[in-house]
Structures are given as structure tokens and as C-alpha cells.
Amino acid sequence: MLSEPGEGKEVGRARKRKEDARLLTGRTQWTDNIQLPGMLYIAFKRSPMAHARITGVDVSGAKGMPGVVAAFSGQDFADEQGSLPCAWPVSENVVIPDHPPMAVEEVRYPGEAVACVVATDRYLAADALDAIDVDYEPLPVVLDMTEALTDASPKVHEAGNRAFTWTFAQGDMEAALRDAPVVIDRTYVQQRLIPTAMEPRAVVATTDGDGFTLWTSTQVPHVLRVMLALTTGVPEHKLRVIAPDVGGGFGSKLQVTAEEVLCLLLTRKLGKPVKWTESRSEGNMTVHHGRDQIQHITLAAEADGRIRGLKVELLADMGAYLMLVTPGVPLLGAFMFNGIYKMDAYSFDCTGVFTTKMPTDAYRGAGRPEATYAIERVMDELADELGLDPIEVRRRNWIRHEEFPYTTIAGLTYDSGNYEAATEKALALFGYDKLRAEQADRRDRGDPVQLGIGVSTYTEMCGLAPSRVLGSLAYAAGGWEHGSVRMLPTGKVEVVTGTSPHGQGHETAWSQIVADSLGVPFEDVAVMHGDTAISHKGMDTYGSRSLVVGGMAVLQACEKVKDKARKLAAHALECSADDLDFAQGSFTVKGTTSSKTIQELALAAFAAHDLPDGLEPRLDADATFDPDNFSFPHGTHLCAIEVDTETGMAKIRKYVAVDDVGRVVNPLIVEGQVHGGLAQGIAQALFEEAVHDADGNLLTATMADYLLPSAADLPDFVTDRTETPATSNPLGVKGVGEAGTIASTPAVVNAIVDALRPRGVHDIQMPCTPERIWRAIR
């Protein structure tokens, strides 16, 4: 059952977003909009080679170009630029090479910065780059992960190409495999993806001679401030980081970038404000990439389809360096390969591999989509092997609703869920039996356009995360979040959140939570974020953690405000605090009509004429929330695809997504997140791929070459929800930011393979382009 908002309640109400009035009309401030007096503009000279030794850089030609104020090589920054940080040293054997923001001696991926120009105009700076001469001595490229681990491979770094190994095992895998009636052995490839946010990255930096301010299109202003201080030596208390309105991130702005460090150093060096805004081709080359794994999966099962054990051997392409959380991304998936299923044994072995490509890092879902893809693909293979319906093989293995809370073979405790209910609702909306009948008819008739049906029953761990768990995984920071609530004298409310939105609608959702908690109008709540001078504490936004961690910090702060107001109300109404009821924004003496609104109490606190002893003259409160557990959204996605066996063209005919994200604060925001997530997951299945040539050049460096779907390429989605509240937070919310991306990719590929199984097709490497489908058929 879905809970409906109570009478007069905001939580559960489909509110249009407060933010949209300014975002959709452009009446807002993006980083690239910022104009400061005397501002200079930066352009970076980037390596055209994937791997080379720098034998000389001559910037003198650029210095004489019109409008040029300065030009620098990497050598000019060698003593002050430090190394870009990796905050997740995942194992004792991890290799973390120095990562200079601007290359000094060697370049290791195409697009790495080797010099820069500072000019009075962005285009003059870009023009002057041609006057910089860089001499390179080519070095061998390293592109294939398997070959990179051989003794004969060239080295990306002197320490070799193995970044780390990380293993995890539960149960007796040898016993699970021994004499197993069914063993499925498959290898799946997660292609490299390029995150493409609506807003390109941009940085503005300025100094007043003592302190520094950095505006940047980032998801992590608080994390960035700490890391910039550690990297550059600028004292943290002298550094203010501001994330103004940010046009999307999807993990690509969860980073400490070379450009952010260099802009800070340049404003310090020149004493003037500077700005850099990337072009799309720069972005494709130098925004960290996503995915890029080779997954070898072995599943052992009984003759009736019940899983005995799952073995995962993973190669993960790190690219040339380890960036902020690069090595941790595949480890997030380590706890999710088992999905929603019960089994006796599980083993996971991951090797991180250096290559001469742009580093990978978090991209929407960060390890969880990769894991879900593998288990959901192999479950379909198990169903095919046994002649079972894909839904039936899942039913025989999933955790039943009465078994929650359930500790999985990977050691996570799933607190709540109902996979049966979500699946039954999805099957009904999809018309599953009718579509299966049509599929059989088309096969019998030999129709050249075959129908495939894909299933994906997923869960994910989000709400990152309990700090103690992150600590046990060697992550450098915690998973808490901070919030504060301030009652103003006029009864309005200011909320300061440590989360940093980039399209998720925090201002609206937080206003709804506060309005219900304090009993004030939705319109009377203002939410501030993204500026370390205003929001002094925070762990920022990623991993679907904002609501389930940050929203709970705000809710806790509201409770503290009410505790203070209760004491003031008891004093004003001459009663015991225990004799007061609070409802709809008023404290009322039980059994009477005597009451005080929380707005009246805010003004009384401001005036401070008659306060109880020991009560400060303010109704403000701060709270820091550190969850006891992750949250675990789940759902069932079903996809029907028509595949033209003569041309290889695949077209989605129907897509149904039934998700369970716990209690819903705003259904409109949830719907938008699901739609956006579906678009990104389907894009991996059908469209997107970063491609390099034999010399390591990125062939998909522009949007003319890197295929993104448009609205015309996607179907109308049928979406619905079930609701099993989380037990790990007071509101019962679970998070929705990554669900659509995690679930949709295997649903689509399973559908394509299902259409072609009678022709002997068991896998098609993503993206499943018409050419790849056509070749697989033949």
C-alpha cells in the first residue's frame, strides 16, 4: 500500500519544485555566469597523446599574443601544485601514484593539461594555445586490461599496471561448485561511459590577498574545501568554496579536479580573479569516465534453480591515476552482486588496472549498476539453462518479505522490502502473460521482427553511509550529514543543509519536511546550501544519500527547535512542558484552549523579555545524523523490445518500472528521478560508449561522436511504486537517485537476448547497436 499525505500535510504531496522558477527561466547564478572586476580567463593546452615523455615546453610564443597576460607550463607549478587526492586507499597493496594537476614530465592520458594561457578574453586565451610548443617523446600505450597485467606489457607507472587487489569471501565456494547440477560461466563487459551533465564544468577563483573564494560546478563543496587545503597548502579557514546552482553531476562532479587546483594557484600567483569553463570536447576527454569493467561470473545452482554460490572475478579499469574515490567504486558493487537472492557461498575478487586513459570514478550508481547487470544477466542465463521462466527462477531465490530484516551472504542487513509485491504489480501493468503469448506466436510464424521480454529485479545500497562502515573499508571520510534550522523573529524558517543539490530538488523536499515538523507553511521555509561560509559542515551529495542522511539531519534539528519552543511555551502558558500537546504548529495545554504558535514563540525568543532561566533567546538548532545502516530501495523493471532480425534494429515497445523507495516525500521529484535514471541506464544498454583507437586517442571526444539518446529515442515509461518504509531513519525513506539507472540496463539487454535466444544468441556486448545485434544473429 502507498501512504497518502495526511490532511494538511506536506510529506507525500506532489509539490512543484521551488527551484524551478529560477532554474527554468535562467534567473539564477551558474559558475560561468559569474563576472568579477578585472577577471582573466584560462585555457589549457592538452596532450594530444595518450602516453609520452615531455621533453620541452615553450610558452614564450603565447605570451606575445593579443590579450595574453601570462602563460605557464607544468614546470612552473611543480613546487606548489601537489598531487590530486585519492580518498579511498582500498587495500594495503594499493598503488597511488603522484597525480600532478598539470603534467610536468610525462602525460598518461589524452587531454592531460601540459600548459595554460591566462588572457583578458576566453577566446583570446584559446587562440594563444596554438603558439605554445610542446615536444613529446612517444611512449607505448596501455589499453587492454588483460594485457596490461602481463609481464610483457608496457608500464603506465614505474610500479606497474596493477593498482590493487581486493578480495572478499563468505561461505564455502568450493563446496558450492563441487558436483553442482548447474554451473553457469559468463563474461560480461561494462563499457566505458562518459558522464554528460547539462552544465559543463566551470571554475571561478579570486583572492583578497589573504583569503580565497572558489566558485565551482561541484557536487562536493565541503569535501573540495578540505582537499584543496591539503593539496595546495591554503589554510582551510582562509578558503571559501561555493557551489552555485549546478546543472547536473551524476557523479562526474564528485571530484577534486586539476582545473580547480590550478585556478586557485593562478589567482594566488596573479592576484586577480580567474575563470575557466570547459568545452564539450574538453569535457569528454577530462571529466572522469565511468564503468569500464570485465566481469567473469560463475554461478552454481541446484537442478531446481536454487542458487548454491556465486563467484565474481573482476577487472576494473582505473585509467591512468586514482582520483577521489576511483578504487572504491568497484568495491561498492562487491556487496551487491548477490542482489536480492539467497545463496550459501559468495566470493569476490577485484583487480584494479592502470591504463593510459582518463581515470574512471563514480558515475550514477557507482558500482551498483555494474553488479546488478551481472547478477540479473546471469539469472536469465540460469532460467534458460533450466527451461524456466525468468520470473520463476527469481521467485525461487529471492528473499521473501516475511524474512526481513535479512543479512545477505555479502554481510549487509536489508532492513525491509517486498519483492513479491513490486513484481506482481509490474507484471500486471506490463501485461506479461499476453506479451509472452505474442512472443510465442511471432516465433512460430518466423516473424522477422521478434519480441523480447527483459526482467530486472534489483536492490541497491544507498544513503551512503554509516561512518564506521566506511572506516572499515578504508574510506578517508565519514557518512554523516549536518543540518540546521533557524526560526526567524517573524515566524519564517531558514534551513541550512550540508547536502549540495545539482537538480534533485532539495529546497522543495526539505521545505516539505520542515513544514510538517514545525507546522509552518511550506512557503515560509527557505533552504540554503552549497556555500561553505553559510553551510559550515557537510558531506555533500552523491550515492542517493541526501534525503536519507541530510534530510534526517534537518528533521533532527527541527525536533531540537521544538524542544526549545516547548520550554518557552510552558513558561508562557504557566504549565509543565509535559502538559503540552504540539500539533499544526501550536503548543496547547492539554484539556484547554490555551495555546501558543511556534511563530509567536519565535518572536518571544527574539524579544527575550520573559524567558525561563537558562533558555537562550533563540529558536535555532543544529543536528548531525549518522545512519545505523544503508538504505535498500528495490523494484522490478520489465522491458519489451522488438528486434528486427534483418537489420539489427532494436526498439523498446513497452517499459514498466515499479520501484520501492520507502516513504515518498514528493512524488513528482521521485517520478523525475526515475525517468532520468531510466534514460541513463537505457543509454548504456543501447547507445553510449567511449571508444579509443590503437594509439589511445579518444574517438568519441565530441557529442557528434558520443551517442546520447534524445526524447525521440526513448519510450513513454509506465511507472508505479510499492512502499515498504525503511527502518533506518525516522521518515522511512530510502533514496531514489540511482534506482532507474541500476535497474534498466539489464532489463533492456535481457530483452534483446530473449528475443534472439532461438537463434543461439546468449550475449551482445553493450551498447547493443544495430550492427552488433546484426552480427550476433549471423
PDB file of C-alpha atoms in Angstrom, residues 3 19 31 37 55 70 98 217 351 359 449 574 599 602 604 645 671 680 754 757:
ATOM      1  CA  SER A   3       0.746   6.037   2.077  1.00  0.00           C
ATOM      2  CA  GLU A  19      13.814  25.886  -7.551  1.00  0.00           C
ATOM      3  CA  THR A  31      29.512  29.402 -12.221  1.00  0.00           C
ATOM      4  CA  PRO A  37      36.034  43.129 -11.905  1.00  0.00           C
ATOM      5  CA  THR A  55      60.922  16.831 -23.445  1.00  0.00           C
ATOM      6  CA  ALA A  70      50.549  35.086 -18.655  1.00  0.00           C
ATOM      7  CA  ASP A  98      51.522  11.091  -7.728  1.00  0.00           C
ATOM      8  CA  SER A 217      30.244  23.470 -10.571  1.00  0.00           C
ATOM      9  CA  THR A 351      41.932  -6.223  -9.597  1.00  0.00           C
ATOM     10  CA  PRO A 359      40.713   7.910 -14.884  1.00  0.00           C
ATOM     11  CA  VAL A 449      10.646  -8.752 -36.092  1.00  0.00           C
ATOM     12  CA  GLU A 574       2.359  28.710  33.040  1.00  0.00           C
ATOM     13  CA  GLN A 599       5.756  31.639  15.308  1.00  0.00           C
ATOM     14  CA  ALA A 602       9.939  32.732  17.818  1.00  0.00           C
ATOM     15  CA  ALA A 604       9.078  35.992  22.085  1.00  0.00           C
ATOM     16  CA  THR A 645      16.416  -9.651 -37.315  1.00  0.00           C
ATOM     17  CA  GLU A 671       8.992  10.419 -10.858  1.00  0.00           C
ATOM     18  CA  GLN A 680      20.846   6.876 -18.443  1.00  0.00           C
ATOM     19  CA  ASP A 754      15.496 -13.022 -25.020  1.00  0.00           C
ATOM     20  CA  ARG A 757      17.739 -16.917 -27.961  1.00  0.00           C
TER      21      ARG A 757
END
